[in-house]
Tab-separated table of C-alpha atoms in Angstrom:
chain	number	residue	atom	x	y	z
A	1	MET	CA	-8.334	-16.707	-25.335
A	2	SER	CA	-9.745	-19.275	-23.014
A	3	THR	CA	-12.673	-18.660	-20.700
A	4	PRO	CA	-12.665	-20.160	-17.190
A	5	ASN	CA	-15.213	-22.796	-16.755
A	6	ALA	CA	-17.634	-23.144	-13.859
A	7	SER	CA	-15.631	-25.894	-12.181
A	8	SER	CA	-12.585	-23.662	-11.659
A	9	VAL	CA	-14.580	-20.709	-10.285
A	10	ALA	CA	-16.693	-22.646	-7.803
A	11	PRO	CA	-13.896	-23.679	-5.373
A	12	ALA	CA	-12.618	-20.132	-5.061
A	13	GLU	CA	-16.051	-18.802	-4.251
A	14	ASP	CA	-16.589	-21.556	-1.679
A	15	GLY	CA	-13.304	-20.603	0.029
A	16	ARG	CA	-14.289	-16.964	0.257
A	17	ARG	CA	-17.633	-17.881	1.686
A	18	GLY	CA	-15.844	-19.972	4.364
A	19	LEU	CA	-13.723	-17.011	5.419
A	20	PHE	CA	-16.453	-14.400	5.439
A	21	ARG	CA	-19.580	-16.081	6.710
A	22	ARG	CA	-22.656	-14.040	7.264
A	23	ARG	CA	-24.274	-13.844	10.710
A	24	PRO	CA	-27.453	-15.876	10.707
A	25	ALA	CA	-30.542	-13.792	10.485
A	26	ALA	CA	-32.386	-13.232	13.761
A	27	GLY	CA	-35.151	-15.673	14.450
A	28	THR	CA	-33.658	-18.445	12.372
A	29	PRO	CA	-32.691	-21.837	13.841
A	30	ALA	CA	-28.996	-21.077	13.255
A	31	ALA	CA	-29.227	-17.847	15.265
A	32	ALA	CA	-30.981	-19.641	18.114
A	33	ALA	CA	-28.267	-22.324	18.211
A	34	ARG	CA	-25.566	-19.673	18.254
A	35	ASP	CA	-27.235	-17.863	21.171
A	36	ARG	CA	-27.513	-21.119	23.136
A	37	ARG	CA	-23.787	-21.831	22.675
A	38	ARG	CA	-22.812	-18.355	23.806
A	39	SER	CA	-25.148	-18.565	26.806
A	40	LYS	CA	-23.530	-21.842	27.940
A	41	GLN	CA	-20.052	-20.321	27.598
A	42	ARG	CA	-21.057	-17.295	29.670
A	43	ARG	CA	-22.512	-19.553	32.382
A	44	ARG	CA	-19.284	-21.605	32.533
A	45	LEU	CA	-17.167	-18.460	32.859
A	46	ALA	CA	-19.479	-17.094	35.567
A	47	ASN	CA	-19.250	-20.365	37.553
A	48	VAL	CA	-15.435	-20.383	37.361
A	49	ALA	CA	-15.230	-16.726	38.420
A	50	GLY	CA	-17.624	-17.343	41.317
A	51	LEU	CA	-15.599	-20.348	42.516
A	52	MET	CA	-12.334	-18.383	42.415
A	53	ALA	CA	-13.911	-15.496	44.340
A	54	ALA	CA	-15.236	-17.888	47.002
A	55	LEU	CA	-11.773	-19.441	47.451
A	56	VAL	CA	-10.135	-16.032	47.795
A	57	LEU	CA	-12.728	-14.839	50.336
A	58	THR	CA	-12.343	-18.061	52.346
A	59	GLY	CA	-8.573	-17.620	52.537
A	60	VAL	CA	-8.826	-13.975	53.553
A	61	GLY	CA	-11.459	-14.745	56.180
A	62	TYR	CA	-9.425	-17.558	57.728
A	63	SER	CA	-6.304	-15.375	57.882
A	64	ALA	CA	-8.257	-12.629	59.617
A	65	LEU	CA	-10.086	-14.830	62.123
A	66	ALA	CA	-7.470	-17.502	62.902
A	67	PRO	CA	-6.045	-17.096	66.449
A	68	GLY	CA	-2.472	-15.927	66.716
A	69	ALA	CA	0.326	-17.676	68.608
A	70	SER	CA	0.287	-17.206	72.410
A	71	ALA	CA	3.205	-16.634	74.743
A	72	ALA	CA	3.347	-20.335	75.543
A	73	ASP	CA	3.713	-21.326	71.882
A	74	ASP	CA	6.926	-22.791	70.606
A	75	PRO	CA	9.419	-20.653	68.618
A	76	THR	CA	7.907	-21.825	65.324
A	77	GLY	CA	4.614	-20.154	66.286
A	78	ASN	CA	2.600	-23.383	66.183
A	79	PRO	CA	0.571	-23.922	69.389
A	80	SER	CA	0.081	-27.620	68.705
A	81	ASN	CA	3.845	-28.126	68.651
A	82	ALA	CA	4.190	-26.474	72.074
A	83	VAL	CA	1.443	-28.676	73.511
A	84	GLU	CA	3.015	-31.801	72.014
A	85	ALA	CA	6.438	-30.891	73.425
A	86	GLY	CA	4.793	-30.267	76.805
A	87	ARG	CA	3.130	-33.668	76.644
A	88	GLU	CA	6.527	-35.309	76.166
A	89	LEU	CA	7.941	-33.398	79.149
A	90	TYR	CA	4.943	-34.384	81.261
A	91	THR	CA	5.269	-38.041	80.280
A	92	ARG	CA	8.949	-38.034	81.166
A	93	SER	CA	8.875	-36.096	84.434
A	94	CYS	CA	5.343	-35.835	85.882
A	95	ILE	CA	3.157	-38.766	84.882
A	96	THR	CA	4.387	-41.054	87.680
A	97	CYS	CA	2.820	-38.879	90.383
A	98	HIS	CA	0.053	-37.006	88.565
A	99	GLY	CA	-1.313	-39.726	86.280
A	100	SER	CA	-1.700	-40.074	82.552
A	101	ASN	CA	-4.773	-37.821	82.410
A	102	LEU	CA	-3.733	-35.221	85.022
A	103	GLN	CA	-6.120	-36.916	87.456
A	104	GLY	CA	-3.480	-37.393	90.168
A	105	ILE	CA	-2.487	-40.555	92.013
A	106	GLU	CA	-3.444	-41.095	95.629
A	107	GLY	CA	-0.444	-41.004	97.929
A	108	ARG	CA	1.822	-39.593	95.226
A	109	GLY	CA	0.523	-36.375	93.715
A	110	PRO	CA	-2.638	-34.255	93.428
A	111	SER	CA	-4.809	-33.787	90.368
A	112	LEU	CA	-3.692	-31.081	87.968
A	113	ILE	CA	-7.138	-30.578	86.464
A	114	GLY	CA	-8.103	-26.947	86.963
A	115	VAL	CA	-4.761	-25.746	88.367
A	116	GLY	CA	-3.878	-23.931	85.145
A	117	GLU	CA	-0.579	-22.597	83.896
A	118	ALA	CA	-0.280	-20.328	86.940
A	119	ALA	CA	0.347	-23.259	89.308
A	120	VAL	CA	2.730	-24.876	86.817
A	121	TYR	CA	4.765	-21.676	86.584
A	122	PHE	CA	5.086	-21.328	90.357
A	123	GLN	CA	5.926	-24.954	91.109
A	124	VAL	CA	8.332	-25.548	88.210
A	125	HIS	CA	9.955	-22.113	88.050
A	126	THR	CA	10.862	-22.269	91.741
A	127	GLY	CA	12.263	-25.801	91.382
A	128	ARG	CA	9.716	-27.351	93.719
A	129	MET	CA	8.599	-29.639	90.918
A	130	PRO	CA	9.444	-32.212	89.739
A	131	LEU	CA	9.692	-33.492	93.293
A	132	VAL	CA	13.011	-35.123	94.165
A	133	ARG	CA	11.740	-37.025	97.210
A	134	GLN	CA	8.718	-37.083	99.475
A	135	GLU	CA	9.066	-34.749	102.443
A	136	ALA	CA	6.951	-32.431	104.577
A	137	GLN	CA	7.327	-29.585	102.095
A	138	ALA	CA	8.892	-29.342	98.648
A	139	PRO	CA	11.933	-27.072	99.041
A	140	GLU	CA	12.765	-24.262	96.664
A	141	ARG	CA	15.591	-25.193	94.299
A	142	PRO	CA	17.004	-23.965	90.979
A	143	PRO	CA	14.611	-25.050	88.198
A	144	ILE	CA	15.624	-28.087	86.160
A	145	PHE	CA	13.612	-26.988	83.107
A	146	SER	CA	14.523	-24.128	80.811
A	147	GLU	CA	12.155	-21.199	80.239
A	148	GLU	CA	11.103	-22.698	76.904
A	149	GLU	CA	10.376	-26.073	78.495
A	150	ILE	CA	8.362	-24.414	81.262
A	151	ASP	CA	6.297	-22.628	78.598
A	152	GLN	CA	5.685	-25.947	76.822
A	153	LEU	CA	4.645	-27.707	80.021
A	154	MET	CA	2.293	-24.828	80.862
A	155	ALA	CA	0.762	-25.077	77.380
A	156	TYR	CA	0.070	-28.806	77.842
A	157	ILE	CA	-1.459	-28.448	81.327
A	158	GLN	CA	-3.556	-25.453	80.274
A	159	GLU	CA	-4.777	-27.216	77.118
A	160	ASN	CA	-5.846	-30.400	78.906
A	161	GLY	CA	-6.699	-29.261	82.437
A	162	GLY	CA	-7.664	-25.597	82.227
A	163	GLY	CA	-7.455	-23.176	85.121
A	164	PRO	CA	-5.951	-19.759	85.964
A	165	THR	CA	-3.691	-18.256	83.314
A	166	LEU	CA	-0.654	-16.009	83.652
A	167	PRO	CA	-1.358	-12.277	83.991
A	168	SER	CA	-0.123	-9.719	81.501
A	169	GLY	CA	1.101	-6.156	81.851
A	170	ASP	CA	3.035	-4.451	84.647
A	171	LEU	CA	2.638	-6.513	87.824
A	172	ARG	CA	3.766	-3.606	90.016
A	173	ALA	CA	1.155	-1.164	88.739
A	174	GLY	CA	-0.632	-0.925	92.075
A	175	ASP	CA	-1.034	1.410	95.027
A	176	LEU	CA	1.874	1.111	97.458
A	177	ALA	CA	-0.051	2.116	100.584
A	178	GLU	CA	-2.930	-0.218	99.760
A	179	GLY	CA	-0.438	-3.022	99.077
A	180	GLY	CA	1.129	-2.583	102.519
A	181	GLU	CA	-2.250	-2.721	104.213
A	182	LEU	CA	-3.305	-5.828	102.266
A	183	PHE	CA	0.025	-7.537	102.943
A	184	ARG	CA	-0.194	-6.960	106.690
A	185	LEU	CA	-3.790	-8.176	106.696
A	186	ASN	CA	-3.399	-11.313	104.538
A	187	CYS	CA	0.282	-12.293	104.369
A	188	ALA	CA	2.297	-11.056	107.339
A	189	GLN	CA	1.013	-13.764	109.705
A	190	CYS	CA	3.082	-16.350	107.826
A	191	HIS	CA	5.686	-14.410	105.848
A	192	ASN	CA	6.249	-11.823	108.637
A	193	PHE	CA	6.015	-8.089	108.112
A	194	ALA	CA	9.236	-7.931	106.094
A	195	GLY	CA	8.496	-10.953	103.874
A	196	GLN	CA	11.286	-13.059	105.371
A	197	GLY	CA	9.114	-16.132	105.968
A	198	GLY	CA	8.615	-18.104	109.133
A	199	ALA	CA	7.997	-21.510	110.678
A	200	LEU	CA	4.638	-23.241	110.383
A	201	SER	CA	3.200	-26.400	111.929
A	202	SER	CA	3.997	-30.000	110.874
A	203	GLY	CA	7.552	-29.195	109.855
A	204	LYS	CA	6.524	-26.714	107.170
A	205	ARG	CA	7.683	-23.171	106.600
A	206	ALA	CA	6.393	-20.081	104.851
A	207	PRO	CA	9.156	-19.224	102.389
A	208	SER	CA	11.002	-15.949	102.245
A	209	LEU	CA	9.998	-13.555	99.478
A	210	GLU	CA	13.506	-12.176	99.168
A	211	GLU	CA	14.265	-13.986	95.893
A	212	ALA	CA	10.712	-14.130	94.529
A	213	ASN	CA	10.062	-12.237	91.299
A	214	ASP	CA	6.793	-10.530	90.408
A	215	MET	CA	5.326	-13.495	88.516
A	216	VAL	CA	6.203	-15.972	91.271
A	217	ILE	CA	4.356	-13.858	93.856
A	218	TYR	CA	1.329	-13.395	91.592
A	219	THR	CA	1.043	-17.081	90.659
A	220	ALA	CA	1.465	-18.090	94.310
A	221	MET	CA	-1.576	-15.977	95.176
A	222	LEU	CA	-3.536	-17.506	92.288
A	223	SER	CA	-2.657	-21.138	93.023
A	224	GLY	CA	-2.236	-21.292	96.821
A	225	PRO	CA	0.683	-23.740	97.164
A	226	GLU	CA	1.181	-25.880	100.281
A	227	ASN	CA	-0.570	-24.297	103.317
A	228	MET	CA	-1.152	-20.982	101.568
A	229	PRO	CA	-4.803	-20.164	100.817
A	230	VAL	CA	-5.895	-19.446	97.257
A	231	PHE	CA	-6.403	-15.742	96.610
A	232	GLY	CA	-8.498	-15.811	93.469
A	233	ASP	CA	-9.927	-12.719	91.838
A	234	ASN	CA	-12.928	-12.921	94.176
A	235	GLN	CA	-10.668	-12.701	97.241
A	236	LEU	CA	-8.095	-10.233	95.887
A	237	THR	CA	-8.705	-8.397	92.636
A	238	PRO	CA	-5.897	-8.252	90.047
A	239	GLU	CA	-5.313	-4.616	91.031
A	240	GLU	CA	-4.972	-5.583	94.705
A	241	LYS	CA	-2.515	-8.341	93.807
A	242	ARG	CA	-0.426	-5.801	91.914
A	243	SER	CA	-0.515	-3.487	94.927
A	244	ILE	CA	0.819	-6.267	97.170
A	245	ILE	CA	3.614	-7.045	94.701
A	246	ASN	CA	4.518	-3.366	94.530
A	247	TYR	CA	4.741	-3.229	98.323
A	248	VAL	CA	6.833	-6.402	98.638
A	249	GLN	CA	9.323	-5.400	95.960
A	250	THR	CA	9.601	-1.862	97.347
A	251	LEU	CA	10.183	-3.249	100.833
A	252	LYS	CA	12.984	-5.498	99.583
A	253	ALA	CA	14.722	-2.587	97.881
A	254	GLN	CA	14.773	-0.388	101.000
A	255	ALA	CA	17.948	-0.083	103.029
A	256	ASP	CA	18.067	-0.765	106.775
A	257	PRO	CA	18.426	2.645	108.454
A	258	GLY	CA	19.563	1.141	111.762
A	259	GLY	CA	22.483	-0.795	110.324
A	260	ALA	CA	22.462	-4.570	109.945
A	261	GLY	CA	19.014	-5.907	109.210
A	262	ILE	CA	19.586	-9.193	111.085
A	263	GLY	CA	17.218	-10.971	108.722
A	264	ARG	CA	14.454	-8.418	109.405
A	265	VAL	CA	12.754	-10.940	111.642
A	266	GLY	CA	11.796	-8.419	114.277
A	267	PRO	CA	12.698	-7.430	117.860
A	268	VAL	CA	13.331	-10.986	119.079
A	269	ALA	CA	16.434	-11.360	116.945
A	270	GLU	CA	17.584	-7.849	117.795
A	271	GLY	CA	17.133	-8.472	121.520
A	272	LEU	CA	19.013	-11.773	121.256
A	273	VAL	CA	21.943	-10.077	119.563
A	274	ILE	CA	22.003	-7.355	122.214
A	275	TRP	CA	22.025	-9.901	125.035
A	276	VAL	CA	24.627	-12.167	123.478
A	277	VAL	CA	26.957	-9.367	122.427
A	278	GLY	CA	26.341	-7.179	125.495
A	279	VAL	CA	26.543	-9.906	128.144
A	280	GLY	CA	29.455	-11.536	126.321
A	281	ALA	CA	31.392	-8.278	126.253
A	282	LEU	CA	30.597	-7.699	129.936
A	283	LEU	CA	31.827	-11.161	130.954
A	284	PHE	CA	34.949	-10.749	128.832
A	285	GLY	CA	35.675	-7.436	130.575
A	286	ILE	CA	35.189	-8.988	134.027
A	287	PHE	CA	37.581	-11.866	133.310
A	288	TRP	CA	40.134	-9.546	131.723
A	289	MET	CA	40.144	-7.215	134.715
A	290	GLY	CA	40.343	-10.221	137.046
A	291	THR	CA	43.456	-11.535	135.352
A	292	LYS	CA	45.104	-8.120	135.522
A	293	ALA	CA	44.380	-7.817	139.220
């Protein structure tokens, strides 16, 4: 029976020692090296975790604080796209008279710096701009721009020139009696008591308010087009503007209790109709009776 020699036993023992190594005793150089390796690994993991947490917090913070899309933004919700589209519209239709930097051109068109989106809405929505030809007063026409294009043009003017913005909320949420008093005090001299408009000097005319919507009336007060004075928030508060709009729109909806309104321009027109119809009927009766006689 053979006995295993030392050379055959040694490799097996070495293999077992490789699989089941003892932990180095504390305080030895091997234990210190092991602790240093583990400390470096923990620091690396902590740095990676800290970086990931910072990225997540940055993303959450930006999402919470980033401004949302405004009413003048384009359908994709990107404000810069609306401004860029408005710039193209301005270059195509407005730059000839108002200049490349909204500064205006003498003899052609005024500066648009500071007019804001309120003036753009009034002028473009009522078809007064772009101007077809130079005349005493830009007439009201159907708008040539769509609602989306008007929003884009407003975004460009507001972004680069600043000025009054469009109001929000119910524009008729005002006191009717106060609105009537304010209208008679500030508006009736030009637009007459029924809002039908009237002639002004130098071939100009105060337009009728018959077809004007709430926003058109409000932006007209904010921007003061043509001969109309500017009624900023220091002259008429937003609540007073809403009261005036409530009065005007209520007045337009009322029926004429006396029959035909005759344009609601007052007793002059009514007296003229009475004279023309009455005297005409009287003359017709006289001639008819004369022929019969």
